[in-house]
Coordinates of C-alpha atoms and ligand atoms in Angstrom, one line a residue:
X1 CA 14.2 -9.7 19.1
X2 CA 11.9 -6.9 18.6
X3 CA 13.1 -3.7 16.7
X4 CA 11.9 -0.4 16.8
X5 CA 10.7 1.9 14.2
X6 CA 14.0 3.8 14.9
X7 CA 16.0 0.8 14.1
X8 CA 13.9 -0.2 10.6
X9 CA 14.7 3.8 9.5
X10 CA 18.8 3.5 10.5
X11 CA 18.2 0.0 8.6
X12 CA 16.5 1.4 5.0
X13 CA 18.9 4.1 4.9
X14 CA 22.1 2.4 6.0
X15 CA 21.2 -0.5 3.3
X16 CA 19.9 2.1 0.9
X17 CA 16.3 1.0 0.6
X18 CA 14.7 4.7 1.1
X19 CA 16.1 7.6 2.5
X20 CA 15.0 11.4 3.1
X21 CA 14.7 13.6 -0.7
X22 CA 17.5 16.6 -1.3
X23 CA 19.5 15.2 1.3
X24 CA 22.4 16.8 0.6
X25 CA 20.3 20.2 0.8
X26 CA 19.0 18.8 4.1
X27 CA 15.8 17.0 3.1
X28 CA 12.3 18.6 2.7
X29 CA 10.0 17.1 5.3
X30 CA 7.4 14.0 3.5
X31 CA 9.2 13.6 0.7
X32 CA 11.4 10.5 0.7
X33 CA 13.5 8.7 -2.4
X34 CA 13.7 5.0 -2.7
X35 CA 17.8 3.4 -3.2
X36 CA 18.1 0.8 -5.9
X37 CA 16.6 -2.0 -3.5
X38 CA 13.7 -0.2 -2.2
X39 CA 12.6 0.3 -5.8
X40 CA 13.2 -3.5 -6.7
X41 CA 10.9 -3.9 -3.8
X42 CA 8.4 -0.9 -5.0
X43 CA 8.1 -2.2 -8.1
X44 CA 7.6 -6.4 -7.0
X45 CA 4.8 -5.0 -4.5
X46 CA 3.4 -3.4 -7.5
X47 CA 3.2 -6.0 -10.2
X48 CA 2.2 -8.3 -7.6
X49 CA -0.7 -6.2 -6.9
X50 CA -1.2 -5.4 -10.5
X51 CA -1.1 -9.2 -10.9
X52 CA -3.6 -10.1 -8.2
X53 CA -6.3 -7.6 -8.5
X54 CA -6.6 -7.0 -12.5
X55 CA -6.6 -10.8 -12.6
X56 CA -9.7 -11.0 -10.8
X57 CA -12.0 -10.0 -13.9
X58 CA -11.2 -9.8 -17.5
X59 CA -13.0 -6.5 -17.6
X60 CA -10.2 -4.9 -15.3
X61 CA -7.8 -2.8 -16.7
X62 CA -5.0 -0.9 -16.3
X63 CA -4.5 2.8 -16.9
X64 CA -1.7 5.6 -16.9
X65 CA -3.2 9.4 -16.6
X66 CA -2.0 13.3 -16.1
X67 CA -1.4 13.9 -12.1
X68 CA -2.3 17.5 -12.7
X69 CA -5.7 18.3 -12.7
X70 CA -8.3 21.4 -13.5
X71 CA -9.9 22.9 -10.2
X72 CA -13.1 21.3 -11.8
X73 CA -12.7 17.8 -10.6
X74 CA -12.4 18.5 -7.3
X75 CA -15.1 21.0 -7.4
X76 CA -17.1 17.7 -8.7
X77 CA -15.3 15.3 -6.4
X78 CA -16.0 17.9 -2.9
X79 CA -12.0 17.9 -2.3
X80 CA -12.3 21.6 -2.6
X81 CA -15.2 21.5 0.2
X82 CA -14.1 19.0 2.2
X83 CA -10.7 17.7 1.5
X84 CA -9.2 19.1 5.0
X85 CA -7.0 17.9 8.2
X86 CA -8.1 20.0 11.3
X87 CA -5.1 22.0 12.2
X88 CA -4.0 23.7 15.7
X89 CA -1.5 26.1 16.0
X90 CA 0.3 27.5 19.4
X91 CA -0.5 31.3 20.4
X92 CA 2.9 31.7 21.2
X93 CA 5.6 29.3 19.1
X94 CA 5.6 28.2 15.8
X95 CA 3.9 25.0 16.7
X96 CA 1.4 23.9 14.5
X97 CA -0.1 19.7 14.2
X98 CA -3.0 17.8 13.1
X99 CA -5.5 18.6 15.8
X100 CA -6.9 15.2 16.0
X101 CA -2.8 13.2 16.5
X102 CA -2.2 15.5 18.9
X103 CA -5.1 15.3 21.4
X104 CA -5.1 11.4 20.5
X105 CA -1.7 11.8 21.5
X106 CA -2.2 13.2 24.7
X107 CA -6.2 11.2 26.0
X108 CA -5.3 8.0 23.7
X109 CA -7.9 7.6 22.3
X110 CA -8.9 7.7 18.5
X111 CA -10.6 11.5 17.9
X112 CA -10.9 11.2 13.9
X113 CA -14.1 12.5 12.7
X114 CA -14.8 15.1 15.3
X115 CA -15.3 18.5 13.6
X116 CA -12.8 21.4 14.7
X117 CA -15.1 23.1 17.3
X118 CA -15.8 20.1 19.1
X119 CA -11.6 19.5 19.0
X120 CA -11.2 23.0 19.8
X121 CA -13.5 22.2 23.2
X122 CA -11.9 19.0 23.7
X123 CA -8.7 21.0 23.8
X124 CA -10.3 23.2 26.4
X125 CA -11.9 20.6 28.7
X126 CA -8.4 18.3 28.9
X127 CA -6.6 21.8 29.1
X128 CA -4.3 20.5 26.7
X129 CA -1.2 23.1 26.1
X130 CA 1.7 23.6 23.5
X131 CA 4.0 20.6 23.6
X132 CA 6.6 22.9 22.6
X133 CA 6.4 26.0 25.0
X134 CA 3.8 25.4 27.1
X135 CA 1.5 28.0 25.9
X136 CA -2.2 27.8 25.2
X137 CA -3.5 26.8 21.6
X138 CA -5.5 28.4 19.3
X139 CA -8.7 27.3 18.4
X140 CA -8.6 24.1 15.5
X141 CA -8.6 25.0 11.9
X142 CA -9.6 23.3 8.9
X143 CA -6.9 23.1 6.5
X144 CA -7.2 22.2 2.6
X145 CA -4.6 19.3 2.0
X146 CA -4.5 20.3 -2.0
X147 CA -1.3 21.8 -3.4
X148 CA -2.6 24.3 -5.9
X149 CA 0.0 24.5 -9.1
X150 CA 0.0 27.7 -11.6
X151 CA -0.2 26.9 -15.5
X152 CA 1.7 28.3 -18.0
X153 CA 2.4 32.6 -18.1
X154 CA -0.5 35.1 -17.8
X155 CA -3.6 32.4 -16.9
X156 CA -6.3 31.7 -14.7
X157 CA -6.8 28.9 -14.6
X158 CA -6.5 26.9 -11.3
X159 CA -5.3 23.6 -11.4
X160 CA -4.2 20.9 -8.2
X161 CA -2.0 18.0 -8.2
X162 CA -4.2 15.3 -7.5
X163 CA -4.5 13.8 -3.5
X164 CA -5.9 10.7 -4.6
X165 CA -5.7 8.6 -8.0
X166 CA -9.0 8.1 -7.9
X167 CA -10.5 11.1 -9.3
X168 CA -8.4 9.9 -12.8
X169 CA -10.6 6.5 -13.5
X170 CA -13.8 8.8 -12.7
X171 CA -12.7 11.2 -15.2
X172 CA -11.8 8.3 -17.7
X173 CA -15.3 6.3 -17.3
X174 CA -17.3 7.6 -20.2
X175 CA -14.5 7.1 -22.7
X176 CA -13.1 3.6 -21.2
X177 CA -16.7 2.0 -20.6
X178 CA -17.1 2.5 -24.5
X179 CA -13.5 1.2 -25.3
X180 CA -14.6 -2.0 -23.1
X181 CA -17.4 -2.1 -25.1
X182 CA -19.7 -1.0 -22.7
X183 CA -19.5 -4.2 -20.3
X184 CA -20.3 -4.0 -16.7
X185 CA -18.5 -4.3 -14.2
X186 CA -15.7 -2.5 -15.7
X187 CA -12.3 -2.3 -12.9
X188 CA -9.9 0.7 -13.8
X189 CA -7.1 0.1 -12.0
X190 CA -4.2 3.0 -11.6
X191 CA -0.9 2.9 -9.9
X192 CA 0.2 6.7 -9.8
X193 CA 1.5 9.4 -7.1
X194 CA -1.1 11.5 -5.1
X195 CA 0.1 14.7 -3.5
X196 CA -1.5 15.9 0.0
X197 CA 0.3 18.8 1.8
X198 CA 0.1 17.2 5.0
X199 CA 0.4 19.4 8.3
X200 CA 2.8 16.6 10.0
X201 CA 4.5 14.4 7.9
X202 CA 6.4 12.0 9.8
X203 CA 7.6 8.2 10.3
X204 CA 9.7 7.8 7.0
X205 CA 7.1 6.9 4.4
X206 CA 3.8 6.6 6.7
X207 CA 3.2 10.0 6.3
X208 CA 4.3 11.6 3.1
X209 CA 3.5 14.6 0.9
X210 CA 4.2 13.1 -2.7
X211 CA 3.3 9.0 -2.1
X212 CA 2.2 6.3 -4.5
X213 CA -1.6 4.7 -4.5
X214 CA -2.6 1.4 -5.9
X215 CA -6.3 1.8 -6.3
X216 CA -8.6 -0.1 -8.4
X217 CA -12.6 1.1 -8.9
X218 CA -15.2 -1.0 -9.8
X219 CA -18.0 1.2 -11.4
X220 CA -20.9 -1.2 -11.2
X221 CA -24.7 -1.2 -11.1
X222 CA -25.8 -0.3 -7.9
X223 CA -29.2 -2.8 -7.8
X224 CA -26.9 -5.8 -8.0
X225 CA -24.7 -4.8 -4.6
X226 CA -26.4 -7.3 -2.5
X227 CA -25.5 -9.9 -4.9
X228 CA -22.2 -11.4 -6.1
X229 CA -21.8 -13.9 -8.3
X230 CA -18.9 -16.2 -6.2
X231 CA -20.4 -15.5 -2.6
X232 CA -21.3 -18.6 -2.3
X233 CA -17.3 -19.7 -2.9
X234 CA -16.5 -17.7 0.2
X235 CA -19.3 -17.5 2.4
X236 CA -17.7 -19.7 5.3
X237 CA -14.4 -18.0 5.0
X238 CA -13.3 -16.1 8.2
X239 CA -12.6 -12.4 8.0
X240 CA -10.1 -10.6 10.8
X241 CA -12.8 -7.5 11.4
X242 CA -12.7 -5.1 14.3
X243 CA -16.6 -3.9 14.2
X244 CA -17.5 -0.6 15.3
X245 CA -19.9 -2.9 17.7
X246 CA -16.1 -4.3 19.0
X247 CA -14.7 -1.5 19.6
X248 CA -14.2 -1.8 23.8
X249 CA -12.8 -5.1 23.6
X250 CA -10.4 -3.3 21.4
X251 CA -9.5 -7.0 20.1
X252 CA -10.4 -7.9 16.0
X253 CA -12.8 -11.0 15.7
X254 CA -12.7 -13.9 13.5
X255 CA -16.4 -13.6 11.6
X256 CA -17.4 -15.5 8.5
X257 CA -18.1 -13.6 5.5
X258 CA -21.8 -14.5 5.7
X259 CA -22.0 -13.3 8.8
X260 CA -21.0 -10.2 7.8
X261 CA -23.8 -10.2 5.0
X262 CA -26.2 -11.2 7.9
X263 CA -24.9 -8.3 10.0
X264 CA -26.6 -6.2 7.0
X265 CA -23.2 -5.2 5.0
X266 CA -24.1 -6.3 1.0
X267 CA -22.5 -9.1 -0.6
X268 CA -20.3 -7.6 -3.2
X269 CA -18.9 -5.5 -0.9
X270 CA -17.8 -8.5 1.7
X271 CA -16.6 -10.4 -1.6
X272 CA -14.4 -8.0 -1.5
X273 CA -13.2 -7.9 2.0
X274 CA -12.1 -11.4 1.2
X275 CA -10.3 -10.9 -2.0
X276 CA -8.0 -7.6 0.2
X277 CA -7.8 -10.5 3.0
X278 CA -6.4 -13.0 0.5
X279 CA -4.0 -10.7 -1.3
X280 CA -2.8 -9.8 2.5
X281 CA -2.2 -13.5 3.5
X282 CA -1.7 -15.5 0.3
X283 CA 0.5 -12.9 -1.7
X284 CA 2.2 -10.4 1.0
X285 CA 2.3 -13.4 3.6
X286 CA 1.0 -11.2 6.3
X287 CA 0.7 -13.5 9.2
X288 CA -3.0 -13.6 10.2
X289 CA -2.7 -11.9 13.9
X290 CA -1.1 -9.2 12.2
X291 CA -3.7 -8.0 10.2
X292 CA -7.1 -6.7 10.6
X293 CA -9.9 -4.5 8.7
X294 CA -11.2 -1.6 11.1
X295 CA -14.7 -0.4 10.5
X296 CA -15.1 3.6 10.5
X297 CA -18.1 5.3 12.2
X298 CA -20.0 7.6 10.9
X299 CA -17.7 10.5 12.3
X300 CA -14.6 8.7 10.6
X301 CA -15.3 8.1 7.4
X302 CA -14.3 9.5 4.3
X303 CA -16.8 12.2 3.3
X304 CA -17.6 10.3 0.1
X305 CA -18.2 6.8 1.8
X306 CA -21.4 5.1 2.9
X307 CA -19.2 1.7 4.0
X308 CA -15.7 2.1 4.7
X309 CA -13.4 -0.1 6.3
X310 CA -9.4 0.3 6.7
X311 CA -7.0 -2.5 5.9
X312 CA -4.5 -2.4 8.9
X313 CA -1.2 -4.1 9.4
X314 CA 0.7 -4.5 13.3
X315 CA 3.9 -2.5 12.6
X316 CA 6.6 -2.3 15.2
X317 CA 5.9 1.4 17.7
X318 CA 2.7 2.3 15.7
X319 CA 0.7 -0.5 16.6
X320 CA -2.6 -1.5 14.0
X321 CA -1.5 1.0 11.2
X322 CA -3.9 1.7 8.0
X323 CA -2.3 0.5 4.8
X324 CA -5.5 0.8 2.8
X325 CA -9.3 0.7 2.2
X326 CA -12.2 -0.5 1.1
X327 CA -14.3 2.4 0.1
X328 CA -17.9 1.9 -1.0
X329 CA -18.6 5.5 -2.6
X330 CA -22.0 4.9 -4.1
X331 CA -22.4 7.6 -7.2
X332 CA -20.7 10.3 -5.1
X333 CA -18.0 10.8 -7.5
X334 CA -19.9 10.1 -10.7
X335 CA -22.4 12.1 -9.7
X336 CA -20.5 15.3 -9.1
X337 CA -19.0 14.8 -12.8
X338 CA -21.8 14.4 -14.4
X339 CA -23.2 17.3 -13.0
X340 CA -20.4 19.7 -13.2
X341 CA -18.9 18.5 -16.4
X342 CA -22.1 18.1 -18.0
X343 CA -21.5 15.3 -19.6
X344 CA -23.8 12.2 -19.3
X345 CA -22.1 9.6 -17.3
X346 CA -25.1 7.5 -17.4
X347 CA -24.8 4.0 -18.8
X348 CA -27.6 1.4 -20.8
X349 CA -28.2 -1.9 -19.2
X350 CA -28.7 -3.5 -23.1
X351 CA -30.7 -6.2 -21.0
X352 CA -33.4 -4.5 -19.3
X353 CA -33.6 -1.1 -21.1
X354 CA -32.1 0.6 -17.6
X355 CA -30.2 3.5 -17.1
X356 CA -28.4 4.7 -14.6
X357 CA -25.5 6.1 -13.0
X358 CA -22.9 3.3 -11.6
X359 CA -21.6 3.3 -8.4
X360 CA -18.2 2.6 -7.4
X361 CA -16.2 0.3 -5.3
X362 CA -12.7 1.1 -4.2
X363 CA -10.2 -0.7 -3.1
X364 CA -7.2 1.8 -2.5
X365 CA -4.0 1.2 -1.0
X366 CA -1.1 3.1 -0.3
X367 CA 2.0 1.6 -2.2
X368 CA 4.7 3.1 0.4
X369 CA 3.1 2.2 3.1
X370 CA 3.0 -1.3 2.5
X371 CA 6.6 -1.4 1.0
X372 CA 6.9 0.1 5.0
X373 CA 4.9 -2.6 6.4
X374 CA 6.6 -5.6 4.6
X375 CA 10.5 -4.0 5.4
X376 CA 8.6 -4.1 9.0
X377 CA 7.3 -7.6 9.5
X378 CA 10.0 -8.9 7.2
X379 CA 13.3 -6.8 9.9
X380 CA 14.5 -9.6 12.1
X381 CA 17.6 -8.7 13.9
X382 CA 19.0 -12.3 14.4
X383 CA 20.9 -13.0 17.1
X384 CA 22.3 -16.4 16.3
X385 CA 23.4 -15.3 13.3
X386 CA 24.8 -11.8 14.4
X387 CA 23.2 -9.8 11.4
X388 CA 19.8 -9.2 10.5
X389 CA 17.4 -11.5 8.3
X390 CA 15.4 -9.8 6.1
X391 CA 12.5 -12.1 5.9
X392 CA 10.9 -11.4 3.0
X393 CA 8.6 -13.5 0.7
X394 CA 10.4 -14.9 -2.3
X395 CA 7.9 -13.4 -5.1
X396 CA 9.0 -9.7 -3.5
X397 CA 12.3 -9.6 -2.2
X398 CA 14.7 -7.3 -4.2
X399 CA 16.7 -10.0 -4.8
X400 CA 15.3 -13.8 -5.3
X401 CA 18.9 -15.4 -5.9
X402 CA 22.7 -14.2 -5.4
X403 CA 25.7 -15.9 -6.9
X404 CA 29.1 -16.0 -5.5
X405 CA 32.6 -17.2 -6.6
X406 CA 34.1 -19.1 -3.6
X407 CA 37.5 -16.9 -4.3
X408 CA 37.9 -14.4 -6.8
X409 CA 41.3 -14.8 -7.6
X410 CA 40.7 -17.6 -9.3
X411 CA 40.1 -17.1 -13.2
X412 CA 38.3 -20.8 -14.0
X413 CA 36.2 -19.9 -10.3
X414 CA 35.1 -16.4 -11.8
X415 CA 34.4 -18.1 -15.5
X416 CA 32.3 -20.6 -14.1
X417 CA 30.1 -18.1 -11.8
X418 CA 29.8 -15.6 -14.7
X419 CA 28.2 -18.7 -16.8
X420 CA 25.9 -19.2 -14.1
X421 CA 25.2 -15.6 -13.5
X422 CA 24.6 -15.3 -17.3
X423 CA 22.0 -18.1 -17.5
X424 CA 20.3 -16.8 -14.5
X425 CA 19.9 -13.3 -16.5
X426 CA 18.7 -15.5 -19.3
X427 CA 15.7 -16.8 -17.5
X428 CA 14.8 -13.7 -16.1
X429 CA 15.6 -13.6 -12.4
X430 CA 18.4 -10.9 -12.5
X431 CA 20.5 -12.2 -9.6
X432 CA 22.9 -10.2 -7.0
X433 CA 26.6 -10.9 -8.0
X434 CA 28.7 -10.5 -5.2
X435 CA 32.6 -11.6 -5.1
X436 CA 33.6 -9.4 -2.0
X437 CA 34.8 -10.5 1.2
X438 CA 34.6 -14.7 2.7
X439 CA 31.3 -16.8 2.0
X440 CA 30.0 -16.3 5.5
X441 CA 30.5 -12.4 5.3
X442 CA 28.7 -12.2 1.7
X443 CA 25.8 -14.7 3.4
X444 CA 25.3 -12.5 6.4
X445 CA 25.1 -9.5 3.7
X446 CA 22.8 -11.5 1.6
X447 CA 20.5 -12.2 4.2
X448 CA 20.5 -8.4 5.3
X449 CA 18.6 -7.3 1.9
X450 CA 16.8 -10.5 1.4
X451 CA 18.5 -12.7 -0.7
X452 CA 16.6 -16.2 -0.9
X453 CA 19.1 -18.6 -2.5
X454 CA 22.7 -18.0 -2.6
X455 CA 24.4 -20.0 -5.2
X456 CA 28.5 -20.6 -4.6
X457 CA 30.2 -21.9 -7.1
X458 CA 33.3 -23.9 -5.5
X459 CA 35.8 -26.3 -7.1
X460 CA 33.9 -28.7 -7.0
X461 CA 31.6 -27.0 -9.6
X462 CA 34.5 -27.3 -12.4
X463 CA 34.1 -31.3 -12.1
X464 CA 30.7 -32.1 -11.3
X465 CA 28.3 -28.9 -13.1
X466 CA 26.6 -28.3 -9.7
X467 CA 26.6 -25.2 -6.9
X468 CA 26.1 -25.5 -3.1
X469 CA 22.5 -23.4 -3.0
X470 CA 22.3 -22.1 0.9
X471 CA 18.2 -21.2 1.6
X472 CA 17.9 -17.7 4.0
X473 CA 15.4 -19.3 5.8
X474 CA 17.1 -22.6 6.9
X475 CA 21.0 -21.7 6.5
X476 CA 20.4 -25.4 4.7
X477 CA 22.7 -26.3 1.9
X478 CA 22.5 -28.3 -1.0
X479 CA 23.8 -29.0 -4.3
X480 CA 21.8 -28.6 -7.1
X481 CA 23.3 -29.3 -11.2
X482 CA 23.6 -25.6 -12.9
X483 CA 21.3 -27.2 -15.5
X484 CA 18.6 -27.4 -13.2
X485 CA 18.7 -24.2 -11.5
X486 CA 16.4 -22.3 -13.2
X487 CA 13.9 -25.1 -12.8
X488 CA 15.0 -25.2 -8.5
X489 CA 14.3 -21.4 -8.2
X490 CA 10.7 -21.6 -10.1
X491 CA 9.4 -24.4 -7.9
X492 CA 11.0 -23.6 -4.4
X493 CA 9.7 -19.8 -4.4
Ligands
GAP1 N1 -8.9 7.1 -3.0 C1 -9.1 6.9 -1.7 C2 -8.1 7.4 -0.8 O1 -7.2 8.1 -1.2 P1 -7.2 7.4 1.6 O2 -7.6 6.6 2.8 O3 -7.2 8.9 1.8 O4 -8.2 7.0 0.5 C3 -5.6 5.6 0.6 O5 -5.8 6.9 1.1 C4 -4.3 5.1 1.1 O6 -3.2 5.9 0.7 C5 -4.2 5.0 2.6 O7 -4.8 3.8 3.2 C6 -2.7 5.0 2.8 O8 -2.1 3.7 2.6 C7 -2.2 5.9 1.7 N2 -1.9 7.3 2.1 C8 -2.8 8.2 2.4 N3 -2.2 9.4 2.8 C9 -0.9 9.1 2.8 C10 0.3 9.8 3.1 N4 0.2 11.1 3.5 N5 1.5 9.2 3.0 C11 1.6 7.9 2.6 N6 0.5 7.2 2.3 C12 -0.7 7.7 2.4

């Protein structure tokens, strides 16, 4: 049956997976903690991205950096320009919301992009009033999204906590490209908190002011973007876009990734439409009419983007919602350090004698937003079974196995399941124990949070080595010899 977004937030917080910060001082609005399961689950979706995307090219790698940074960067990056949500404020209350959610709100239709006097005019012509009171608004502001921090006693120097990790890698290039020895394309990959003091946070970890980003930028030479070396591999493989050109239909299209190249978007960059695409299908198991890239207009996209297109997921209530991008920023970033820090940031093709300034590709997603979007597809409240079925992919789910004592009041019962238990922890998959309340209770509680495979060990076990293994999916059972469970749980994920 389908849920609502209301029922997924009673869900995470009732089962612990994340819940609203300082609770017990009453919360502090976009800041949200994550229970012992939601972390399992933070952390799977984040080694299986760490996995997927620093596997793509030995020359990928992984770094750890400050989140506080000198006003410098973002002077060099044009966050302290143009780094701003377009605000609107009631003359009377003490209303205030992002300009553009609340007109889209209220005509429907998507307003990003339009600057805050054409807003303030679209206000005017829709005579759009306070939700609140009723009372007329004032005209849209711009609104810098950084949270300024103050260093030490007695200084002045300004310093920000960083709204995207990106700026981090940029700052790293010159030293790392040496490290790597100075090969090309070089992938710095980050996994780190960004801060943005958003004007409405809202819908539990959609919209937060302290959130995690997976990002990883390529820094590459910008005369070799029309090529990539495996296009060929995946020129015939069908991406899920919605073009700006598609727009009215409103629907997304199924178009080959050569097409896309025809349609006059370069080749490395539609490589890497199909590597997001894959991740999103093969390792998240996003079904495929759930998912879609959206291409921004000019009006829409990121200030430092000459091709941007978001990676959306169907989530219940919210409809196509952006879980990430990718974000061709040409020498935007690179440029602005190299010019402010004075450093050189150039690099030597050894080859040809060139030099120049590489450009960047980003592929950036927001870690709590897809931990959102796979609690989301994954909440099935099932009415056969009378409890819900959390169906999440084996490789993610908090918990892959869960074993269980048929009694507990029996001392061989409770030996035997702790040797199993034991053996699990030995091979690594750190299973649930759980020896509370009858079998069908502890499945239905099983499947709530996940649990793939529950393993009971029964009396039966004492004579013949072997547990009755019950699948989440199925409700089958089967025995399978203790001596081979290890092996059953590696192959059946
Ligand atoms: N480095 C590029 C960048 O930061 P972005 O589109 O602003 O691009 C990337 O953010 C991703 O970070 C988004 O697609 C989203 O998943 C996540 N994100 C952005 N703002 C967020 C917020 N306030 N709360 C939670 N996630 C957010």
């Amino acid at each position: 049956m389908a849920h609502t977004a209301q029922d997924l937030a009673t869900f995470c917080k009732k089962k612990g997976f994340m819940y609203p910060s300082s609770e017990i001082y009453g919360g502090l609005a976009g800041f949200y903690d994550y229970g012992h399961l939601g972390t399992l689950l933070k952390r799977k979706f984040e080694q299986s991205w760490r996995d997927y995307f620093l596997g793509l090219d030995r020359n990928y790698v992984e770094i750890d950096t400050a989140q506080i940074m000198p006003e410098a960067v973002f002077k060099a990056s044009g966050h302290l320009e143009n780094f701003s949500d377009p605000t609107v404020h009631c003359s009377r209350c003490d209303f205030s919301d992002r300009a553009d959610h609340l007109i889209q709100r209220a005509i429907k239709q998507r307003v990003e992009g339009l600057s805050p006097p054409e807003m303030t005019s679209l206000i005017e012509q829709r005579k759009l009033k306070c939700p609140k009171c009723a009372a007329a608004l004032r005209p849209v502001t711009a609104f810098n999204m950084m949270f300024p921090v103050s260093l030490g006693v007695g200084t002045t120097q300004r310093a920000f906590l960083r709204p995207e990790t990106a700026q981090s890698p940029y700052v790293n290039f010159k030293l790392q490209h040496e490290l790597q020895r100075k090969k090309m394309p070089l992938g710095l990959a980050l996994i780190g908190k960004a801060f943005r003091n958003e004007i409405s946070p809202r819908n539990l970890t959609l919209r937060l002011r302290e959130f995690t980003q997976a990002e990883l930028q390529i820094f590459f030479n910008p005369r070799l973007i029309s090529k990539h070396p495996s296009f060929a591999s995946v020129k015939n493989y069908k991406l899920r876009v919605l073009l700006e050109e598609d727009r009215q239909k409103g629907l997304p299209a199924e178009r080959t990734a050569a097409d896309l190249v025809k349609r006059g978007l370069p080749e490395f960059y539609v490589y890497h439409l199909v590597v997001i695409q894959k991740f999103y299908f093969e390792v998240l198991k996003i079904a495929p009419s759930a998912f879609r890239f959206y291409q921004l207009d000019d009006k829409e996209k990121a200030f430092y983007n000459k091709y941007h297109f978001d990676v959306e997921v169907e989530l219940a209530d919210h409809g196509f919602t952006e879980l990430g991008g990718l974000h061709y920023r040409t020498d935007h970033d690179l440029g602005g350090h190299h010019k402010i820090s004075k450093q050189n940031l150039e690099v030597l093709d050894e080859e040809s004698g060139e030099k120049y300034l590489p450009h960047v590709l980003e592929l950036s997603f927001g870690v709590d937003r897809n931990v959102y979007a796979l609690l989301d597809v994954a909440f099935d409240d099932h009415k056969q079974r009378g409890n819900i079925v959390l169906h999440l992919p084996p490789s993610l789910t908090p918990y892959l196995c869960a074993v269980f004592p048929l009694v507990k009041n029996k001392e061989e019962l409770v030996a035997k399941a702790e040797e199993v238990d034991a053996l699990l922890q030995k091979h690594q998959f750190r299973p649930l124990y759980d020896e509370v309340a009858s079998i069908g209770r502890r499945y239905a509680r099983a499947d709530e949070i996940g649990v793939k495979y529950c393993l009971t060990v029964d009396f039966e076990s004492l004579s013949d080595g072997a547990v009755t293994v019950r699948d989440r999916e199925t409700t089958e059972q089967k025995r399978v010899p203790i001596a081979h469970l290890s092996e059953y749980l590696r192959t059946s994920q």
